[in-house]
Amino acid sequence: MTRMSTAHGARARARIEVTAAIKDEARRQLAADGAARLSLRAVARELGMVSSALYRYFPSRDDLLTALIIDAYDSLGEAAEAAHDAAAGSGPLQRWIAVCEAVRRWALGHPHEYALIYGSPVPGYTAPDTTVPAAARVGLLLIGVVRDAYRGLGLARPSLPADLRPEAERMAADLAPDLPPEVVTVLVAAWAQLYGLVGFELFGQFNRVVEDREVFFRYAVGQLAHGVGLVYPQRGPAAKSPGPHND
Amino acid sequence: MTRMSTAHGARARARIEVTAAIKDEARRQLAADGAARLSLRAVARELGMVSSALYRYFPSRDDLLTALIIDAYDSLGEAAEAAHDAAAGSGPLQRWIAVCEAVRRWALGHPHEYALIYGSPVPGYTAPDTTVPAAARVGLLLIGVVRDAYRGLGLARPSLPADLRPEAERMAADLAPDLPPEVVTVLVAAWAQLYGLVGFELFGQFNRVVEDREVFFRYAVGQLAHGVGLVYPQRGPAAKSPGPHND
DNA sequence: CCAAAGCAAGAGCACTGCTCTCGTTTATGA
DNA sequence: TCATAAACGAGAGCAGTGCTCTTGCTTTGG
C-alpha cells in the first residue's frame, strides 16, 4: 500500500512540488504545440530529470493529459465565472452574453487546451469520471443565469413536441428541478450550440466565411439567449422586430 | 519533371491502384483507431510493402491525412445530398431536417472521420486549400434549402444589429448574393450550431445529460430551422405556441 | 535503344511511450 | 533505535513511430 498521500514530510512536499513542475512544463508544451505533440520525454528533459522518473508521478501519458484536462476545465470555468461576477449588476441577458464571450475569449487564448477538452477526444483516450465535475462548471453557470431570469421576471416557456416531453423532464430533474423542462431543454441545446460557434471559429471553419467574428459571435449568442427565453437585445437603431423571426 | 500524372501505361494504372489501396487501408485504420493512431508503417505492413515505398505515393503522413480528410468531406456531403434528394418532394423544413439528420447519422457512423474534419485539427496540421471545396458541400446544401424556401414563399427576415450589417452583407455577397444578408447570417450561425449539437453528442459531452439524443436532436434542429425563418414544425398535440418564445 | 524517371527494398536516424532493474534515500512501525 | 518497506532517480532496453538515403531493378518515352 502507498502511504504517501497523507504523509507530511519533506518528501511529500517535494512530491507536490515536482508534480506541479511537471504539470506546468506539460501545460507549456501543450499550449505551444498541442496535445499530440506533448511528449513525456521532452517534459522530463526540460525538467532535468530522466523520463522514467516521471512515471513515479504520472503512471502514463494519458494520466498526465487527464490532469491537464481537469485544469483546463477549471481554468475555463474560472474565466467564465469571473466574467459572470463582473457583470453581476446587469440583467440576465448581459450576464449570459458575458459568460459566452468569456468562453470564446478563453478558447481563443488557449486554443490547444480548448481543443483538448471540447475538440475530438485524444485517440483511444476516454475521459474518466474525474473530469465530470470540472466540466460542468460553465454549464452550471448558464443554468444559474437562466434561473435568475426565471425567478426574477418569469421566462418564456417554449412548447415541446410530445415525444420530447419525457426526455425534457428527465433532464430538468437532473440539471435544474426548479426550472421548467422546456427551458432546460432549450438551454442544453443552446449550450451545445455555443460550443459549435466557438469551435467553428477556433478550428478554422469560419475562414473565408466570417470575417468580423467578434460581432458575429455576439449576435449569434444573443440569438441563443433569445432562444432560451431571455429577451433579445433591442439596443441600436433597429427597433422594429424583437426577434429573429416575424411572419 | 514528373510525367506520371497524364501517363497511361501499365505503370500509371498500377500507381492508381496502389494509391487507392493505401487510402483504403488507411481509412480502415482511421475508422478503427482514430487519426492519431494512423501509422504509415502499419498501413505499409498490412499492404505487404515496406514503409519507405509508401512515400512514393504520399510524401508525408500529413498528405495521406489530407487525402482522407477530403474523402471524408465528400462522403459526408454525399450522405447529406442523398438525404436531401430523398426528401425532394417535401417542404423546405422537412428537407432541412433531413439534411441535418443525415449529418448526424454520418457522424455517428464515422466518428473518427468526423473528428478528423470537424474536431480539433490534427496537431501541427493545417488544412490546405485543397479541402475547401469538399468542405463546402453541406453548407451549400443548406443554403440551397433556404434559397428554395425564400424563393417559394418568402422568408422571415430577422433584424440585425447595426454593427453586424457590413459583415452580413459581405457574407451574403460571398455565399448567396440572391439571399437577404439577414438570412445568410442566421444561416451561418445555424450551420455552426448544427455541428455543436453533433459534436457534443459524438464527443461525449451529452453523457449523463441527454439520453434520447434522437428526439433531442430533431427538436434542436427544428429550432435552428425556425431561427433561419423556416416554420416551426407544429405537429403533435401542442399547438399553442409556434416558437420557442412568446412574451 | 538508351537515358531518365519511377519504383521497392533495406538500413539507419532520431524520436516516442513504457518497463525493468539497480542502488539510494526517506519514512514508519516494532 | 533500528530494521523493513516504500518511494525515488538513474540507466538500459524494447517496440514502435515518421522520415531519409542509398542501392539496385523495371518501366517509359524520346
Coordinates of C-alpha atoms (C1' of nucleotides) in Angstrom, one line a residue:
Chain A
M1 CA 0.0 0.0 0.0
T2 CA 1.1 3.5 -0.6
R3 CA 1.2 5.8 2.3
M4 CA 2.5 8.9 0.5
S5 CA -0.9 10.6 0.2
T6 CA -1.3 11.7 3.8
A7 CA 2.4 11.8 4.7
H8 CA 3.7 15.2 5.6
G9 CA 7.5 15.0 5.5
A10 CA 10.0 16.8 3.3
R11 CA 9.4 14.0 0.7
A12 CA 5.7 14.6 0.5
R13 CA 6.3 18.3 -0.1
A14 CA 8.9 17.6 -2.7
R15 CA 6.4 15.3 -4.4
I16 CA 3.8 18.0 -4.6
E17 CA 6.4 20.5 -6.0
V18 CA 7.7 18.1 -8.6
T19 CA 4.1 17.1 -9.6
A20 CA 3.3 20.8 -10.1
A21 CA 6.5 21.4 -12.0
I22 CA 5.7 18.5 -14.4
K23 CA 2.2 19.8 -15.0
D24 CA 3.5 23.3 -15.6
E25 CA 6.0 22.2 -18.1
A26 CA 3.5 19.9 -19.7
R27 CA 1.0 22.8 -19.9
R28 CA 3.7 24.9 -21.6
Q29 CA 4.3 22.3 -24.2
L30 CA 0.5 21.7 -24.7
A31 CA -0.1 25.4 -25.2
A32 CA 2.8 25.6 -27.6
D33 CA 2.4 22.6 -29.8
G34 CA -0.9 20.9 -28.9
A35 CA -1.8 17.7 -27.1
A36 CA -0.5 15.2 -29.5
R37 CA 2.9 16.8 -29.6
L38 CA 3.1 16.6 -25.8
S39 CA 6.0 14.3 -25.0
L40 CA 6.7 12.8 -21.6
R41 CA 10.4 12.6 -22.5
A42 CA 10.5 16.3 -23.6
V43 CA 8.9 17.3 -20.3
A44 CA 11.4 15.2 -18.3
R45 CA 14.3 16.6 -20.4
E46 CA 13.2 20.2 -19.8
L47 CA 12.9 19.5 -16.1
G48 CA 16.4 17.9 -15.9
M49 CA 15.2 14.5 -14.9
V50 CA 15.2 11.2 -16.7
S51 CA 12.0 10.1 -18.4
S52 CA 11.5 7.0 -16.3
A53 CA 11.5 9.1 -13.2
L54 CA 8.4 10.9 -14.4
Y55 CA 6.4 7.8 -14.2
R56 CA 6.6 8.0 -10.4
Y57 CA 4.3 10.9 -10.7
F58 CA 2.1 10.1 -13.6
P59 CA 1.6 6.4 -14.4
S60 CA 1.1 7.1 -18.1
R61 CA 0.9 9.9 -20.6
D62 CA -2.9 9.7 -20.5
D63 CA -2.9 10.3 -16.8
L64 CA -0.9 13.5 -17.3
L65 CA -3.3 14.5 -20.0
T66 CA -6.2 13.9 -17.7
A67 CA -4.7 16.2 -15.1
L68 CA -4.3 18.9 -17.8
I69 CA -7.8 18.4 -18.9
I70 CA -9.2 19.0 -15.5
D71 CA -7.0 22.0 -15.1
A72 CA -8.3 23.3 -18.4
Y73 CA -11.9 22.8 -17.4
D74 CA -11.1 24.7 -14.2
S75 CA -9.4 27.5 -16.0
L76 CA -12.2 27.9 -18.4
G77 CA -14.8 27.7 -15.6
E78 CA -12.9 30.3 -13.6
A79 CA -12.7 32.7 -16.6
A80 CA -16.4 32.3 -17.2
E81 CA -17.3 32.8 -13.5
A82 CA -15.1 35.9 -13.3
A83 CA -16.9 37.4 -16.3
H84 CA -20.2 36.5 -14.8
D85 CA -19.3 38.1 -11.5
A86 CA -18.0 41.2 -13.3
A87 CA -21.5 41.5 -14.8
A88 CA -23.3 40.7 -11.6
G89 CA -25.2 44.0 -11.6
S90 CA -26.5 43.7 -15.1
G91 CA -29.5 41.8 -16.3
P92 CA -29.6 38.1 -17.2
L93 CA -29.1 38.8 -20.9
Q94 CA -26.0 40.8 -20.2
R95 CA -24.7 38.1 -17.9
W96 CA -25.5 35.4 -20.5
I97 CA -23.5 37.3 -23.1
A98 CA -20.7 38.0 -20.7
V99 CA -20.3 34.3 -20.0
C100 CA -20.5 33.3 -23.6
E101 CA -17.9 35.9 -24.6
A102 CA -15.7 34.8 -21.8
V103 CA -15.8 31.2 -23.1
R104 CA -14.9 32.4 -26.6
R105 CA -12.1 34.6 -25.3
W106 CA -10.7 31.8 -23.2
A107 CA -10.9 29.5 -26.2
L108 CA -9.0 31.9 -28.5
G109 CA -6.4 32.5 -25.8
H110 CA -6.0 28.8 -25.1
P111 CA -6.7 27.1 -28.4
H112 CA -4.9 23.8 -27.6
E113 CA -6.4 23.5 -24.2
Y114 CA -9.8 24.1 -25.7
A115 CA -9.2 21.6 -28.4
L116 CA -8.2 19.1 -25.7
I117 CA -11.4 19.4 -23.8
Y118 CA -14.0 20.2 -26.5
G119 CA -12.4 19.0 -29.6
S120 CA -12.1 15.5 -30.6
P121 CA -11.1 13.4 -27.7
V122 CA -7.5 12.2 -27.9
P123 CA -7.1 8.9 -29.8
G124 CA -8.1 5.9 -27.8
Y125 CA -8.5 8.1 -24.8
T126 CA -11.7 8.2 -22.9
A127 CA -12.1 10.8 -20.2
P128 CA -12.5 9.3 -16.7
D129 CA -15.3 10.4 -14.5
T130 CA -12.9 12.5 -12.6
T131 CA -13.3 15.2 -15.1
V132 CA -17.1 15.4 -14.8
P133 CA -17.4 18.0 -12.0
A134 CA -14.9 20.3 -13.6
A135 CA -16.5 20.0 -16.9
A136 CA -19.9 21.1 -15.5
R137 CA -18.9 24.5 -14.3
V138 CA -19.8 26.5 -17.3
G139 CA -23.0 24.6 -17.8
L140 CA -23.9 25.3 -14.2
L141 CA -23.2 29.0 -14.7
L142 CA -25.5 29.2 -17.6
I143 CA -28.2 27.4 -15.7
G144 CA -27.8 29.9 -12.9
V145 CA -28.2 32.9 -15.3
V146 CA -31.4 31.4 -16.7
R147 CA -32.6 30.5 -13.2
D148 CA -32.2 34.1 -12.1
A149 CA -34.1 35.3 -15.1
Y150 CA -36.8 32.8 -14.5
R151 CA -37.2 33.7 -10.8
G152 CA -37.0 37.4 -11.5
L153 CA -39.5 38.1 -14.1
G154 CA -40.7 34.8 -15.4
L155 CA -39.4 33.3 -18.6
A156 CA -40.9 32.3 -21.9
R157 CA -41.8 28.7 -21.9
P158 CA -41.4 27.2 -25.3
S159 CA -43.6 24.4 -26.4
L160 CA -42.1 21.0 -26.8
P161 CA -43.1 18.2 -29.2
A162 CA -44.8 15.3 -27.3
D163 CA -42.1 12.8 -27.9
L164 CA -39.5 15.1 -26.2
R165 CA -41.6 15.5 -23.1
P166 CA -40.2 12.6 -21.1
E167 CA -36.6 13.4 -22.0
A168 CA -37.1 17.0 -21.1
E169 CA -38.5 16.1 -17.7
R170 CA -35.6 13.8 -17.1
M171 CA -33.1 16.4 -18.0
A172 CA -34.8 19.0 -15.9
A173 CA -34.9 16.6 -12.9
D174 CA -31.2 16.0 -13.3
L175 CA -30.0 19.5 -14.0
A176 CA -32.4 22.1 -12.6
P177 CA -35.5 20.7 -10.9
D178 CA -36.7 24.2 -10.2
L179 CA -36.9 25.1 -13.9
P180 CA -39.5 24.2 -16.4
P181 CA -38.4 21.2 -18.6
E182 CA -39.0 23.3 -21.7
V183 CA -36.5 25.9 -20.6
V184 CA -33.9 23.3 -19.6
T185 CA -34.2 21.6 -23.0
V186 CA -33.5 24.7 -25.0
L187 CA -30.8 25.6 -22.5
V188 CA -29.0 22.3 -23.2
A189 CA -29.3 22.9 -26.9
A190 CA -28.0 26.4 -26.6
W191 CA -25.1 25.1 -24.5
A192 CA -24.1 22.8 -27.3
Q193 CA -24.6 25.4 -30.0
L194 CA -22.4 27.8 -28.1
Y195 CA -19.6 25.4 -28.5
G196 CA -20.4 24.9 -32.1
L197 CA -19.9 28.6 -32.7
V198 CA -16.6 28.7 -30.7
G199 CA -15.3 25.5 -32.3
F200 CA -16.0 26.6 -35.8
E201 CA -14.2 29.9 -35.3
L202 CA -11.3 28.2 -33.5
F203 CA -10.8 25.3 -35.8
G204 CA -10.9 27.4 -38.9
Q205 CA -14.3 26.6 -40.4
F206 CA -15.1 30.3 -40.5
N207 CA -12.0 31.0 -42.6
R208 CA -13.1 32.8 -45.8
V209 CA -16.7 32.9 -44.4
V210 CA -16.9 35.0 -41.4
E211 CA -14.5 38.0 -41.1
D212 CA -15.7 40.0 -38.1
R213 CA -16.1 37.1 -35.7
E214 CA -16.4 39.4 -32.7
V215 CA -19.7 41.0 -33.7
F216 CA -20.9 37.8 -35.4
F217 CA -20.4 35.8 -32.2
R218 CA -22.1 38.5 -30.1
Y219 CA -25.1 38.4 -32.4
A220 CA -25.3 34.6 -32.5
V221 CA -25.0 34.4 -28.8
G222 CA -27.8 36.9 -28.4
Q223 CA -29.9 34.7 -30.6
L224 CA -29.2 31.8 -28.3
A225 CA -30.2 33.9 -25.4
H226 CA -33.4 34.7 -27.2
G227 CA -34.0 31.1 -27.8
V228 CA -33.8 30.2 -24.1
G229 CA -36.3 33.0 -23.4
L230 CA -34.0 35.9 -22.4
V231 CA -35.1 39.0 -24.3
Y232 CA -33.4 39.9 -27.4
P233 CA -31.0 42.9 -27.1
Q234 CA -33.1 45.7 -28.6
R235 CA -30.5 48.4 -28.5
G236 CA -29.3 50.0 -31.6
P237 CA -31.3 51.9 -34.3
A238 CA -33.3 48.9 -35.5
A239 CA -36.2 48.5 -33.1
K240 CA -38.8 47.2 -35.4
S241 CA -38.6 43.5 -34.6
P242 CA -37.9 41.9 -31.2
G243 CA -36.6 38.6 -32.5
P244 CA -35.0 36.8 -35.4
H245 CA -38.3 35.9 -36.9
N246 CA -41.5 37.7 -37.7
D247 CA -44.1 36.2 -40.1
Chain B
M1 CA 9.6 17.0 -64.0
T2 CA 7.2 14.2 -63.3
R3 CA 5.2 12.8 -66.1
M4 CA 3.2 10.3 -64.2
S5 CA 0.1 12.4 -64.0
T6 CA -1.1 12.0 -67.6
A7 CA 0.7 8.9 -68.5
H8 CA -1.5 5.9 -69.3
G9 CA 0.7 2.8 -69.2
A10 CA 0.5 -0.2 -67.0
R11 CA 2.6 1.6 -64.5
A12 CA 0.2 4.5 -64.3
R13 CA -2.6 2.1 -63.7
A14 CA -0.7 0.3 -61.0
R15 CA 0.0 3.6 -59.4
I16 CA -3.6 4.5 -59.2
E17 CA -4.5 1.1 -57.8
V18 CA -1.7 1.2 -55.2
T19 CA -2.7 4.7 -54.2
A20 CA -6.3 3.6 -53.7
A21 CA -5.2 0.5 -51.7
I22 CA -3.2 2.8 -49.4
K23 CA -6.1 5.1 -48.9
D24 CA -8.4 2.2 -48.3
E25 CA -6.2 0.6 -45.7
A26 CA -5.5 4.0 -44.1
R27 CA -9.2 4.7 -43.9
R28 CA -9.7 1.3 -42.3
Q29 CA -7.2 2.1 -39.6
L30 CA -8.6 5.6 -39.2
A31 CA -12.1 4.2 -38.7
A32 CA -10.8 1.6 -36.3
D33 CA -8.4 3.6 -34.1
G34 CA -8.6 7.3 -35.0
A35 CA -6.4 9.7 -36.7
A36 CA -3.5 9.8 -34.3
R37 CA -3.2 6.0 -34.3
L38 CA -2.9 6.0 -38.0
S39 CA 0.5 4.7 -38.8
L40 CA 2.2 4.8 -42.1
R41 CA 4.3 1.8 -41.2
A42 CA 1.2 -0.2 -40.2
V43 CA -0.5 0.7 -43.4
A44 CA 2.5 -0.5 -45.4
R45 CA 2.9 -3.6 -43.3
E46 CA -0.8 -4.5 -43.9
L47 CA -0.3 -4.0 -47.6
G48 CA 2.8 -6.2 -47.7
M49 CA 5.1 -3.4 -48.7
V50 CA 7.9 -1.7 -46.9
S51 CA 7.3 1.6 -45.3
S52 CA 9.7 3.7 -47.4
A53 CA 7.9 2.6 -50.6
L54 CA 4.8 4.3 -49.3
Y55 CA 6.5 7.6 -49.5
R56 CA 6.4 7.3 -53.3
Y57 CA 2.6 7.8 -53.1
F58 CA 2.2 10.1 -50.2
P59 CA 5.2 12.4 -49.4
S60 CA 4.3 12.5 -45.8
R61 CA 1.8 11.3 -43.2
D62 CA 0.0 14.7 -43.3
D63 CA -0.5 14.3 -47.1
L64 CA -2.2 11.0 -46.5
L65 CA -4.3 12.5 -43.8
T66 CA -5.3 15.4 -46.2
A67 CA -6.5 12.8 -48.8
L68 CA -8.5 11.1 -46.1
I69 CA -10.0 14.5 -45.0
I70 CA -11.1 15.3 -48.5
D71 CA -12.7 11.8 -48.8
A72 CA -14.4 12.3 -45.5
Y73 CA -15.9 15.6 -46.6
D74 CA -17.0 14.1 -49.8
S75 CA -18.5 11.1 -48.0
L76 CA -20.4 13.3 -45.7
G77 CA -21.5 15.6 -48.5
E78 CA -22.8 12.6 -50.4
A79 CA -24.7 11.3 -47.5
A80 CA -26.3 14.7 -46.9
E81 CA -27.1 15.2 -50.6
A82 CA -28.7 11.7 -50.8
A83 CA -30.9 12.5 -47.8
H84 CA -31.8 15.8 -49.4
D85 CA -32.7 14.2 -52.6
A86 CA -34.7 11.6 -50.9
A87 CA -36.8 14.3 -49.3
A88 CA -37.0 16.3 -52.6
G89 CA -40.8 16.3 -52.6
S90 CA -41.2 17.6 -49.1
G91 CA -41.1 21.2 -48.0
P92 CA -38.0 23.1 -47.0
L93 CA -38.4 22.3 -43.3
Q94 CA -38.5 18.6 -44.0
R95 CA -35.5 18.9 -46.3
W96 CA -33.6 20.9 -43.7
I97 CA -34.3 18.3 -41.0
A98 CA -33.4 15.5 -43.4
V99 CA -30.0 17.1 -44.2
C100 CA -29.3 17.7 -40.5
E101 CA -30.2 14.2 -39.5
A102 CA -28.1 12.8 -42.3
V103 CA -25.1 14.8 -41.0
R104 CA -25.7 13.4 -37.5
R105 CA -26.2 9.9 -38.8
W106 CA -23.0 10.0 -40.8
A107 CA -21.1 11.4 -37.8
L108 CA -22.3 8.6 -35.6
G109 CA -21.4 6.1 -38.2
H110 CA -18.0 7.5 -38.9
P111 CA -16.9 9.1 -35.6
H112 CA -13.2 9.2 -36.3
E113 CA -13.7 10.6 -39.7
Y114 CA -16.0 13.2 -38.3
A115 CA -13.5 14.0 -35.6
L116 CA -10.8 14.4 -38.3
I117 CA -12.7 17.0 -40.2
Y118 CA -14.8 18.8 -37.5
G119 CA -13.0 18.1 -34.3
S120 CA -9.7 19.6 -33.3
P121 CA -7.4 19.7 -36.2
V122 CA -4.6 17.2 -36.1
P123 CA -1.5 18.5 -34.1
G124 CA 0.5 21.0 -36.1
Y125 CA -1.5 20.2 -39.1
T126 CA -3.2 23.0 -41.0
A127 CA -5.6 22.0 -43.8
P128 CA -4.5 23.1 -47.2
D129 CA -6.9 25.0 -49.5
T130 CA -7.4 21.7 -51.4
T131 CA -10.0 20.8 -48.8
V132 CA -12.1 23.9 -49.2
P133 CA -14.5 22.8 -52.0
A134 CA -15.2 19.5 -50.4
A135 CA -15.8 21.1 -47.1
A136 CA -18.4 23.4 -48.5
R137 CA -20.8 20.8 -49.8
V138 CA -23.0 20.5 -46.7
G139 CA -23.1 24.3 -46.4
L140 CA -24.1 24.7 -50.0
L141 CA -26.8 22.2 -49.4
L142 CA -28.3 24.1 -46.5
I143 CA -28.1 27.3 -48.5
G144 CA -30.0 25.7 -51.3
V145 CA -32.8 24.6 -48.9
V146 CA -33.1 28.0 -47.6
R147 CA -33.0 29.5 -51.0
D148 CA -35.9 27.4 -52.2
A149 CA -37.9 28.4 -49.2
Y150 CA -37.0 32.0 -49.8
R151 CA -38.0 31.9 -53.5
G152 CA -41.0 29.8 -52.9
L153 CA -43.0 31.7 -50.2
G154 CA -40.7 34.4 -48.9
L155 CA -38.8 34.0 -45.7
A156 CA -38.8 35.8 -42.4
R157 CA -36.2 38.4 -42.4
P158 CA -34.7 38.8 -39.0
S159 CA -33.4 42.2 -37.9
L160 CA -29.7 42.7 -37.4
P161 CA -27.8 45.0 -35.1
A162 CA -26.2 47.9 -36.9
D163 CA -22.6 46.8 -36.3
L164 CA -23.3 43.4 -38.0
R165 CA -24.7 44.9 -41.2
P166 CA -21.4 45.2 -43.1
E167 CA -20.3 41.7 -42.2
A168 CA -23.7 40.3 -43.1
E169 CA -23.6 41.9 -46.5
R170 CA -20.1 40.7 -47.2
M171 CA -21.1 37.1 -46.2
A172 CA -24.2 37.3 -48.4
A173 CA -22.2 38.5 -51.3
D174 CA -19.7 35.7 -50.9
L175 CA -22.2 32.8 -50.1
A176 CA -25.6 33.6 -51.6
P177 CA -25.9 37.0 -53.3
D178 CA -29.6 36.2 -54.0
L179 CA -30.5 35.9 -50.4
P180 CA -31.0 38.7 -47.9
P181 CA -28.0 39.3 -45.7
E182 CA -30.0 38.7 -42.5
V183 CA -31.0 35.2 -43.7
V184 CA -27.4 34.4 -44.7
T185 CA -26.2 35.5 -41.3
V186 CA -28.6 33.4 -39.2
L187 CA -27.9 30.5 -41.6
V188 CA -24.1 30.6 -41.0
A189 CA -24.8 30.7 -37.3
A190 CA -27.2 27.7 -37.6
W191 CA -24.6 25.9 -39.6
A192 CA -22.1 26.2 -36.8
Q193 CA -24.6 25.4 -34.2
L194 CA -25.6 22.2 -36.0
Y195 CA -22.0 21.0 -35.6
G196 CA -22.1 22.0 -32.0
L197 CA -25.0 19.6 -31.4
V198 CA -23.4 16.8 -33.4
G199 CA -20.0 17.3 -31.8
F200 CA -21.4 17.3 -28.3
E201 CA -23.2 14.1 -28.8
L202 CA -20.3 12.4 -30.5
F203 CA -17.6 13.5 -28.2
G204 CA -19.4 12.5 -25.1
Q205 CA -20.5 15.9 -23.7
F206 CA -24.1 14.7 -23.6
N207 CA -23.2 11.7 -21.4
R208 CA -25.2 11.7 -18.3
V209 CA -27.1 14.7 -19.7
V210 CA -29.1 13.9 -22.8
E211 CA -30.4 10.3 -23.1
D212 CA -32.8 10.3 -26.0
R213 CA -30.4 12.0 -28.4
E214 CA -32.5 11.2 -31.4
V215 CA -35.6 13.3 -30.5
F216 CA -33.5 15.9 -28.8
F217 CA -31.5 16.4 -31.9
R218 CA -34.6 16.6 -34.1
Y219 CA -36.1 19.2 -31.8
A220 CA -32.9 21.3 -31.7
V221 CA -32.6 21.1 -35.4
G222 CA -36.2 22.2 -35.8
Q223 CA -35.3 25.2 -33.6
L224 CA -32.4 26.0 -35.9
A225 CA -34.8 25.9 -38.9
H226 CA -37.1 28.2 -37.1
G227 CA -34.2 30.5 -36.5
V228 CA -33.4 30.8 -40.2
G229 CA -37.0 31.5 -40.9
L230 CA -38.4 28.1 -41.8
V231 CA -41.6 27.5 -40.0
Y232 CA -41.6 25.5 -36.8
P233 CA -43.0 22.0 -37.1
Q234 CA -46.4 22.4 -35.5
R235 CA -47.4 18.8 -35.5
G236 CA -48.2 17.0 -32.3
P237 CA -50.9 17.8 -29.7
A238 CA -49.3 21.1 -28.5
A239 CA -50.4 23.8 -30.9
K240 CA -50.5 26.7 -28.6
S241 CA -47.2 28.4 -29.5
P242 CA -45.5 28.5 -32.8
G243 CA -42.0 29.0 -31.5
P244 CA -39.6 28.8 -28.6
H245 CA -40.5 32.2 -27.3
N246 CA -43.6 34.1 -26.5
D247 CA -43.7 37.1 -24.3
Chain C
dC1 C1' 17.9 1.5 -77.8
dC2 C1' 19.3 4.0 -74.0
dA3 C1' 19.0 7.6 -70.7
dA4 C1' 15.7 9.2 -67.4
dA5 C1' 12.3 8.5 -64.3
dG6 C1' 9.5 5.5 -61.2
dC7 C1' 9.8 2.1 -58.0
dA8 C1' 10.6 -1.5 -54.0
dA9 C1' 13.6 -2.6 -50.5
dG10 C1' 16.7 -2.1 -46.8
dA11 C1' 19.5 0.3 -43.4
dG12 C1' 19.5 3.9 -40.4
dC13 C1' 18.5 8.2 -37.6
dA14 C1' 16.1 10.5 -34.1
dC15 C1' 12.2 10.2 -31.6
dT16 C1' 8.3 8.3 -28.7
dG17 C1' 5.7 5.6 -24.5
dC18 C1' 6.7 2.4 -21.4
dT19 C1' 9.1 -1.4 -18.4
dC20 C1' 12.5 -3.3 -15.6
dT21 C1' 16.4 -3.3 -12.7
dC22 C1' 19.6 -1.3 -9.6
dG23 C1' 21.3 1.4 -5.8
dT24 C1' 19.9 5.1 -2.7
dT25 C1' 17.1 7.9 0.3
dT26 C1' 13.2 8.5 3.2
dA27 C1' 9.7 7.3 6.4
dT28 C1' 7.3 4.3 9.6
dG29 C1' 6.3 0.7 12.9
dA30 C1' 8.0 -2.6 16.2
Chain D
dT1 C1' 16.7 3.0 17.9
dC2 C1' 16.8 0.5 14.1
dA3 C1' 15.3 -2.7 10.5
dT4 C1' 11.9 -3.0 6.9
dA5 C1' 9.2 -1.3 3.4
dA6 C1' 8.1 2.2 0.4
dA7 C1' 9.4 5.9 -2.6
dC8 C1' 12.7 7.6 -5.6
dG9 C1' 16.3 8.8 -9.5
dA10 C1' 19.0 6.9 -13.0
dG11 C1' 20.0 3.9 -16.7
dA12 C1' 19.4 0.4 -20.1
dG13 C1' 16.4 -1.6 -23.1
dC14 C1' 12.1 -2.9 -26.0
dA15 C1' 8.9 -2.0 -29.6
dG16 C1' 7.1 1.3 -32.2
dT17 C1' 7.0 5.8 -35.0
dG18 C1' 8.0 9.4 -39.2
dC19 C1' 11.2 10.1 -42.4
dT20 C1' 15.7 10.0 -45.3
dC21 C1' 19.2 8.0 -48.1
dT22 C1' 21.2 4.6 -50.9
dT23 C1' 21.0 0.6 -53.9
dG24 C1' 19.5 -1.9 -57.5
dC25 C1' 15.6 -3.1 -60.8
dT26 C1' 11.8 -2.0 -64.2
dT27 C1' 9.2 0.7 -67.0
dT28 C1' 8.7 4.5 -70.0
dG29 C1' 9.4 7.8 -73.7
dG30 C1' 12.2 10.4 -77.0

